PDB file of C-alpha atoms in Angstrom:
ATOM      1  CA  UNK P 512     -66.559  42.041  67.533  1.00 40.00           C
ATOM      2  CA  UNK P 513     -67.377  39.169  65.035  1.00 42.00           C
ATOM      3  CA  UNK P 514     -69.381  35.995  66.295  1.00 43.00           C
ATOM      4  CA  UNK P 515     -67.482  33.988  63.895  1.00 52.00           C
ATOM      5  CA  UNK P 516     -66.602  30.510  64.725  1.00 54.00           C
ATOM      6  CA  UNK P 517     -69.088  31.621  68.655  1.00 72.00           C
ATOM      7  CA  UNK P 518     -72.512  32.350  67.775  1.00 63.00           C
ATOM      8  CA  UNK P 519     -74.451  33.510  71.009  1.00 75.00           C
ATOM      9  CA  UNK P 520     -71.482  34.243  73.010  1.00 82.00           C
ATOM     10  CA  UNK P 521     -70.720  38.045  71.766  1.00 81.00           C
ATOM     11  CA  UNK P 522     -74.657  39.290  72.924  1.00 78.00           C
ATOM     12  CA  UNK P 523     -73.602  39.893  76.197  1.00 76.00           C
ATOM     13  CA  UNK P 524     -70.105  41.154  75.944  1.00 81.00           C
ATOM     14  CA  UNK P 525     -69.423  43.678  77.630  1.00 82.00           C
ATOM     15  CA  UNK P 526     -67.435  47.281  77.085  1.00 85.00           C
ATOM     16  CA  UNK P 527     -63.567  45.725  78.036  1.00 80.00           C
ATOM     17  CA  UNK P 528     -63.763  42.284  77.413  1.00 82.00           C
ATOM     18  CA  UNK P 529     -62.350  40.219  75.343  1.00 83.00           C
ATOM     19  CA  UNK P 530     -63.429  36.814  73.335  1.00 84.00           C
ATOM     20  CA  UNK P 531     -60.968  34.037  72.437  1.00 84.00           C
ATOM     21  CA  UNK P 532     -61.769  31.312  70.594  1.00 82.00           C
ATOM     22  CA  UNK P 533     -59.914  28.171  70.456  1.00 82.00           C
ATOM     23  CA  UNK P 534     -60.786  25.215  68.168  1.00 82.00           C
ATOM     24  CA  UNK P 535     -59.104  21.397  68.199  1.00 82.00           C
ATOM     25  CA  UNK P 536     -57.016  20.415  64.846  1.00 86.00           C
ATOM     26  CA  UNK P 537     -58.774  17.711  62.923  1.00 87.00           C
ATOM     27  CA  UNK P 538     -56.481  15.229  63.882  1.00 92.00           C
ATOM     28  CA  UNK P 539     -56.964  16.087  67.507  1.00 88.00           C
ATOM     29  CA  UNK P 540     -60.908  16.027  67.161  1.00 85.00           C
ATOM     30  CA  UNK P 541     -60.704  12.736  65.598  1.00 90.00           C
ATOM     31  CA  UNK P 542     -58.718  11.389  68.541  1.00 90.00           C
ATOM     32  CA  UNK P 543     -61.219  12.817  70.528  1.00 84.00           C
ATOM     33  CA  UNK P 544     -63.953  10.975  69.016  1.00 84.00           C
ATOM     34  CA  UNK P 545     -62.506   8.133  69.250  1.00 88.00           C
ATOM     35  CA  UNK P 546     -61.859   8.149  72.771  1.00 83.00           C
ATOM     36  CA  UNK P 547     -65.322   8.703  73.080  1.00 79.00           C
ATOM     37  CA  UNK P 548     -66.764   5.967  71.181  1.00 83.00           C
ATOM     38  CA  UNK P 549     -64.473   3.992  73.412  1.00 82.00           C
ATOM     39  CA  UNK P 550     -66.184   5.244  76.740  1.00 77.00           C
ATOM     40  CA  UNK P 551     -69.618   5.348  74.991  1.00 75.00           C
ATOM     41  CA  UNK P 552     -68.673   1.419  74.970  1.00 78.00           C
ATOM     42  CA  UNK P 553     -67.970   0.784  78.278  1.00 76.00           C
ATOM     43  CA  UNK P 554     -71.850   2.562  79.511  1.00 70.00           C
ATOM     44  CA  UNK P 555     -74.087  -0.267  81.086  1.00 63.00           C
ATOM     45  CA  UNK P 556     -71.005  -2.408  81.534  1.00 67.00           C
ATOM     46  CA  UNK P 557     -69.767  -3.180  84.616  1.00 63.00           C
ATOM     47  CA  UNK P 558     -66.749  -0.679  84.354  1.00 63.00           C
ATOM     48  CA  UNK P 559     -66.919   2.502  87.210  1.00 68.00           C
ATOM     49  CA  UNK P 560     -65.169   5.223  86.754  1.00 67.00           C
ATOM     50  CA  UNK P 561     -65.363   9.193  86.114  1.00 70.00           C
ATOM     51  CA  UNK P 562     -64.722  11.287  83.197  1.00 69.00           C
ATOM     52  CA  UNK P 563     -63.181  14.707  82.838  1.00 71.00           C
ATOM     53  CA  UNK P 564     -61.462  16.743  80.492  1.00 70.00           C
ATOM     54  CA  UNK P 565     -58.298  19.171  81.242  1.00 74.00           C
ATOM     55  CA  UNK P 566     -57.312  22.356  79.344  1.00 72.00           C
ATOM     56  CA  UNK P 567     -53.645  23.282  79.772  1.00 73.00           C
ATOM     57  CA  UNK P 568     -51.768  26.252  78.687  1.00 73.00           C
ATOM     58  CA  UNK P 569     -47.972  26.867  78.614  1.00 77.00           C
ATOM     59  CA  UNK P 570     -45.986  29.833  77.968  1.00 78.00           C
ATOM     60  CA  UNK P 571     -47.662  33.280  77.117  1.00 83.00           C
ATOM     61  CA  UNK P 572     -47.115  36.654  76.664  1.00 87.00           C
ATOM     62  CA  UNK P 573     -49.438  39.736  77.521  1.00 86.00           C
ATOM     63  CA  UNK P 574     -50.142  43.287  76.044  1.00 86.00           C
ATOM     64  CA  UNK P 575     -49.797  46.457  77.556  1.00 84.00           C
ATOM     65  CA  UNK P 576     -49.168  46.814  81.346  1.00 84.00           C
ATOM     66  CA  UNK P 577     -49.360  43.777  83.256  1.00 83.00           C
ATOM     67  CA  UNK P 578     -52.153  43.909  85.896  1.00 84.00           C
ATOM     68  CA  UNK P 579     -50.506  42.241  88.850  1.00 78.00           C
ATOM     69  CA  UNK P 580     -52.599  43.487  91.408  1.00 83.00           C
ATOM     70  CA  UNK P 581     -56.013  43.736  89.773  1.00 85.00           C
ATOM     71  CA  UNK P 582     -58.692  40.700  89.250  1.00 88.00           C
ATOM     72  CA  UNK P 583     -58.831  39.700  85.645  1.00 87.00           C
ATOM     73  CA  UNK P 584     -61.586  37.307  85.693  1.00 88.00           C
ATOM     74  CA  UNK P 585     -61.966  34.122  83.056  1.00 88.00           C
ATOM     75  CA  UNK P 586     -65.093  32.592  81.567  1.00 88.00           C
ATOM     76  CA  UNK P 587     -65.420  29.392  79.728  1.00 87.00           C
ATOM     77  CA  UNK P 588     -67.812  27.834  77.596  1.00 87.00           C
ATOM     78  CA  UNK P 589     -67.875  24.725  75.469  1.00 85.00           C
ATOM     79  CA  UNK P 590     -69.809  23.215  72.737  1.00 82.00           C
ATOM     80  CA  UNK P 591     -69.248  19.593  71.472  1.00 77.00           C
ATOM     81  CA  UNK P 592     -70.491  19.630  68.048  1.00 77.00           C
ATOM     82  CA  UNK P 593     -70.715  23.058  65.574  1.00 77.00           C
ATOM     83  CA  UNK P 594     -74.279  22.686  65.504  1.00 82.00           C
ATOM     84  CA  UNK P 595     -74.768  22.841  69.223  1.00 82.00           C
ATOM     85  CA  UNK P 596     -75.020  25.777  71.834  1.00 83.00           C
ATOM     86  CA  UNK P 597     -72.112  26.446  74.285  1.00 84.00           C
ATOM     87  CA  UNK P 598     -72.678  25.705  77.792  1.00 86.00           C
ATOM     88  CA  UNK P 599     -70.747  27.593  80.367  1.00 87.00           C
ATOM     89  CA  UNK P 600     -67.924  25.322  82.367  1.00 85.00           C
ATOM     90  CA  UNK P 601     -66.034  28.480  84.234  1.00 86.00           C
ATOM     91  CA  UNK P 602     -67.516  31.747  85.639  1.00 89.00           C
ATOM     92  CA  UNK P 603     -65.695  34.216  86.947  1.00 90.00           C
ATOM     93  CA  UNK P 604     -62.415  32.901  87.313  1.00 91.00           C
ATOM     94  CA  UNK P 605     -59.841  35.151  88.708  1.00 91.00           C
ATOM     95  CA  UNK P 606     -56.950  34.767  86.401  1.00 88.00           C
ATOM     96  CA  UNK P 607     -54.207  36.637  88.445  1.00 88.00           C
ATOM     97  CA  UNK P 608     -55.107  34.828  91.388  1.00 90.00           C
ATOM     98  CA  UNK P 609     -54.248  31.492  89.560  1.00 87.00           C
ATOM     99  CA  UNK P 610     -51.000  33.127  88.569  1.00 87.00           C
ATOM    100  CA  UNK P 611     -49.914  33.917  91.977  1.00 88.00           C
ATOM    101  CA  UNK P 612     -51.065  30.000  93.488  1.00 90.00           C
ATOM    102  CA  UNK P 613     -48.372  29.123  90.414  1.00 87.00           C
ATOM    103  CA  UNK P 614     -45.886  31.342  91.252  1.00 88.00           C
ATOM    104  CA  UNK P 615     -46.347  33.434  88.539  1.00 85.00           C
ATOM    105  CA  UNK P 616     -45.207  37.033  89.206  1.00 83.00           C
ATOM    106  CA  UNK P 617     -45.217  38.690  85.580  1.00 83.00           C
ATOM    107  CA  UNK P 618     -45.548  37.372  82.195  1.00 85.00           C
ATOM    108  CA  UNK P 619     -43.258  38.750  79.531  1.00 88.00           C
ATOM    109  CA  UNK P 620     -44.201  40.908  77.437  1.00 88.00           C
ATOM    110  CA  UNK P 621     -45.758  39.704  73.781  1.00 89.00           C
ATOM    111  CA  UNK P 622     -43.657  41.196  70.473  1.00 85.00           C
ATOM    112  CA  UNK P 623     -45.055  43.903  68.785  1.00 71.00           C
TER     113      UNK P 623
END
């Protein structure tokens, strides 16, 4: 597997697993930076408050046999700037199990 685009997060793969790598659009990073000049702003003001960030996903499809009643487990990891490292945000996250809290009984299958 290539590192491409996520140095220092293929050493450790293991036989099985695979890596995903998801980038924001230019446009969306912009917006992004933005936003965060905006809070950077607000710092040693008077203003409380708490920051997060949410990752959604919609739709999907999956290859081969769906694994309804196995764990398929999730990791995360994010870096803010290309010349950074990635920190870990999610370990172990048992993907089927979120499926099931959802509702989520099968996902179709993805086209050939």
């Amino acid at each position: 597997m290539s590192g491409v685009g996520a140095p220092g997060l293929t050493e450790g793969m293991r036989e099985g697993q695979t890596l995903y790598v998801l980038t924001l659009t230019p446009a969306d990073a912009e917006r992004l930076r933005d936003m965060q000049e905006k809070i950077a702003a607000t710092k040693g003001t008077e203003a409380k408050g708490r920051g997060s960030l949410t990752v959604g996903f919609s739709g999907g499809c999956w290859s081969g046999a769906f694994p309804a009643d196995q764990k398929v487990t999730v990791d995360a990891w994010i870096r803010t700037r290309s010349d950074e490292n990635y920190f870990q945000l999610l370990s172990g996250l048992d993907l089927m199990d979120m499926l099931r809290q959802s509702g989520v009984k099968a996902l179709p299958a993805c086209a050939a």
